[in-house]
């Protein structure tokens, strides 16, 4: 679980949890149990939270199109980003972007 956690915490990588589980040598169930014990969340949920954090920071800069933000943060496409963002945050990425940028005063 610690190796998987280190890999998931790399800001430049959004690995598939199935690949991390395979590399661990544990069964899917055992990997999930060990990861959840170590982190407090199942690996897929933890990966979603990390990806969302990176996406929030990226959107706050105001840089790039939503398609570019999606690609840079491990989403399949703009629609995937929008659907997951709305599910986790409660608003669309387009709604979040202007308010975050004005609060954080970030530059590209």
Coordinates of C-alpha atoms in Angstrom, one line a residue:
X1 CA 0.0 0.0 0.0
X2 CA 2.8 2.4 0.7
X3 CA 4.3 2.0 -2.8
X4 CA 0.9 2.6 -4.3
X5 CA 0.4 5.7 -2.1
X6 CA 3.8 7.1 -3.2
X7 CA 2.9 6.6 -6.9
X8 CA -0.6 8.1 -6.5
X9 CA 0.9 11.2 -4.7
X10 CA 3.2 12.0 -7.6
X11 CA 1.7 15.2 -9.1
X12 CA 2.6 14.3 -12.7
X13 CA 1.1 10.8 -12.6
X14 CA -2.5 9.6 -12.6
X15 CA -2.0 5.8 -12.7
X16 CA -4.8 3.4 -12.9
X17 CA -5.5 1.7 -9.6
X18 CA -5.8 -1.7 -11.3
X19 CA -2.2 -1.3 -12.5
X20 CA -1.0 -0.4 -9.0
X21 CA -2.8 -3.4 -7.6
X22 CA -1.3 -5.7 -10.2
X23 CA 2.2 -4.4 -9.5
X24 CA 1.7 -5.0 -5.8
X25 CA 1.2 -8.7 -6.2
X26 CA -1.9 -8.7 -4.0
X27 CA -5.4 -9.7 -5.0
X28 CA -7.7 -6.8 -5.7
X29 CA -9.5 -7.4 -2.4
X30 CA -6.4 -7.6 -0.3
X31 CA -4.8 -4.6 -2.0
X32 CA -8.0 -2.6 -1.3
X33 CA -8.1 -3.7 2.3
X34 CA -4.5 -2.9 3.0
X35 CA -4.8 0.5 1.2
X36 CA -7.9 1.4 3.1
X37 CA -6.3 0.5 6.4
X38 CA -3.3 2.7 5.6
X39 CA -5.1 5.7 4.2
X40 CA -8.7 5.5 5.4
X41 CA -10.2 5.5 1.9
X42 CA -10.3 2.8 -0.8
X43 CA -7.6 3.4 -3.5
X44 CA -10.0 4.5 -6.3
X45 CA -11.7 7.1 -4.1
X46 CA -8.3 8.3 -2.9
X47 CA -7.1 8.6 -6.5
X48 CA -10.3 10.6 -7.4
X49 CA -9.6 13.0 -4.4
X50 CA -6.0 13.6 -5.5
X51 CA -7.0 14.2 -9.1
X52 CA -9.7 16.6 -8.0
X53 CA -7.2 18.5 -5.9
X54 CA -4.8 18.9 -8.9
X55 CA -7.8 19.9 -11.1
X56 CA -8.9 22.6 -8.6
X57 CA -5.5 24.1 -8.6
X58 CA -5.3 24.0 -12.4
X59 CA -8.7 25.6 -12.8
X60 CA -7.8 28.3 -10.3
X61 CA -5.1 29.5 -12.6
X62 CA -7.6 30.1 -15.4
X63 CA -5.1 28.7 -17.8
X64 CA -6.1 26.4 -20.7
X65 CA -9.4 25.2 -22.0
X66 CA -11.4 22.7 -20.0
X67 CA -10.4 20.0 -22.5
X68 CA -6.7 20.9 -21.7
X69 CA -7.4 20.8 -18.0
X70 CA -9.1 17.4 -18.4
X71 CA -6.1 16.0 -20.3
X72 CA -3.5 17.4 -18.0
X73 CA -5.2 15.9 -14.9
X74 CA -5.9 12.4 -16.1
X75 CA -9.6 12.7 -17.2
X76 CA -10.7 10.9 -20.4
X77 CA -12.2 14.0 -21.8
X78 CA -13.9 17.3 -21.0
X79 CA -17.3 15.5 -20.3
X80 CA -15.6 13.1 -17.8
X81 CA -14.1 16.1 -16.0
X82 CA -17.4 18.0 -15.9
X83 CA -19.4 15.0 -14.7
X84 CA -16.9 14.0 -11.9
X85 CA -16.4 17.6 -10.9
X86 CA -20.1 18.2 -10.5
X87 CA -20.5 15.0 -8.6
X88 CA -17.7 15.8 -6.1
X89 CA -17.9 19.6 -5.9
X90 CA -21.5 20.4 -6.7
X91 CA -20.9 22.9 -9.4
X92 CA -19.4 22.8 -12.9
X93 CA -15.7 23.5 -13.6
X94 CA -16.8 26.6 -15.5
X95 CA -18.6 27.9 -12.5
X96 CA -15.7 27.2 -10.2
X97 CA -12.9 28.7 -12.3
X98 CA -13.8 32.5 -12.1
X99 CA -14.4 32.5 -8.4
X100 CA -11.3 30.5 -7.6
X101 CA -9.1 32.8 -9.7
X102 CA -10.4 36.0 -8.2
X103 CA -9.9 34.6 -4.7
X104 CA -6.4 33.2 -5.3
X105 CA -5.1 35.8 -7.7
X106 CA -3.2 33.2 -9.7
X107 CA -1.3 33.7 -12.9
X108 CA -0.7 31.3 -15.8

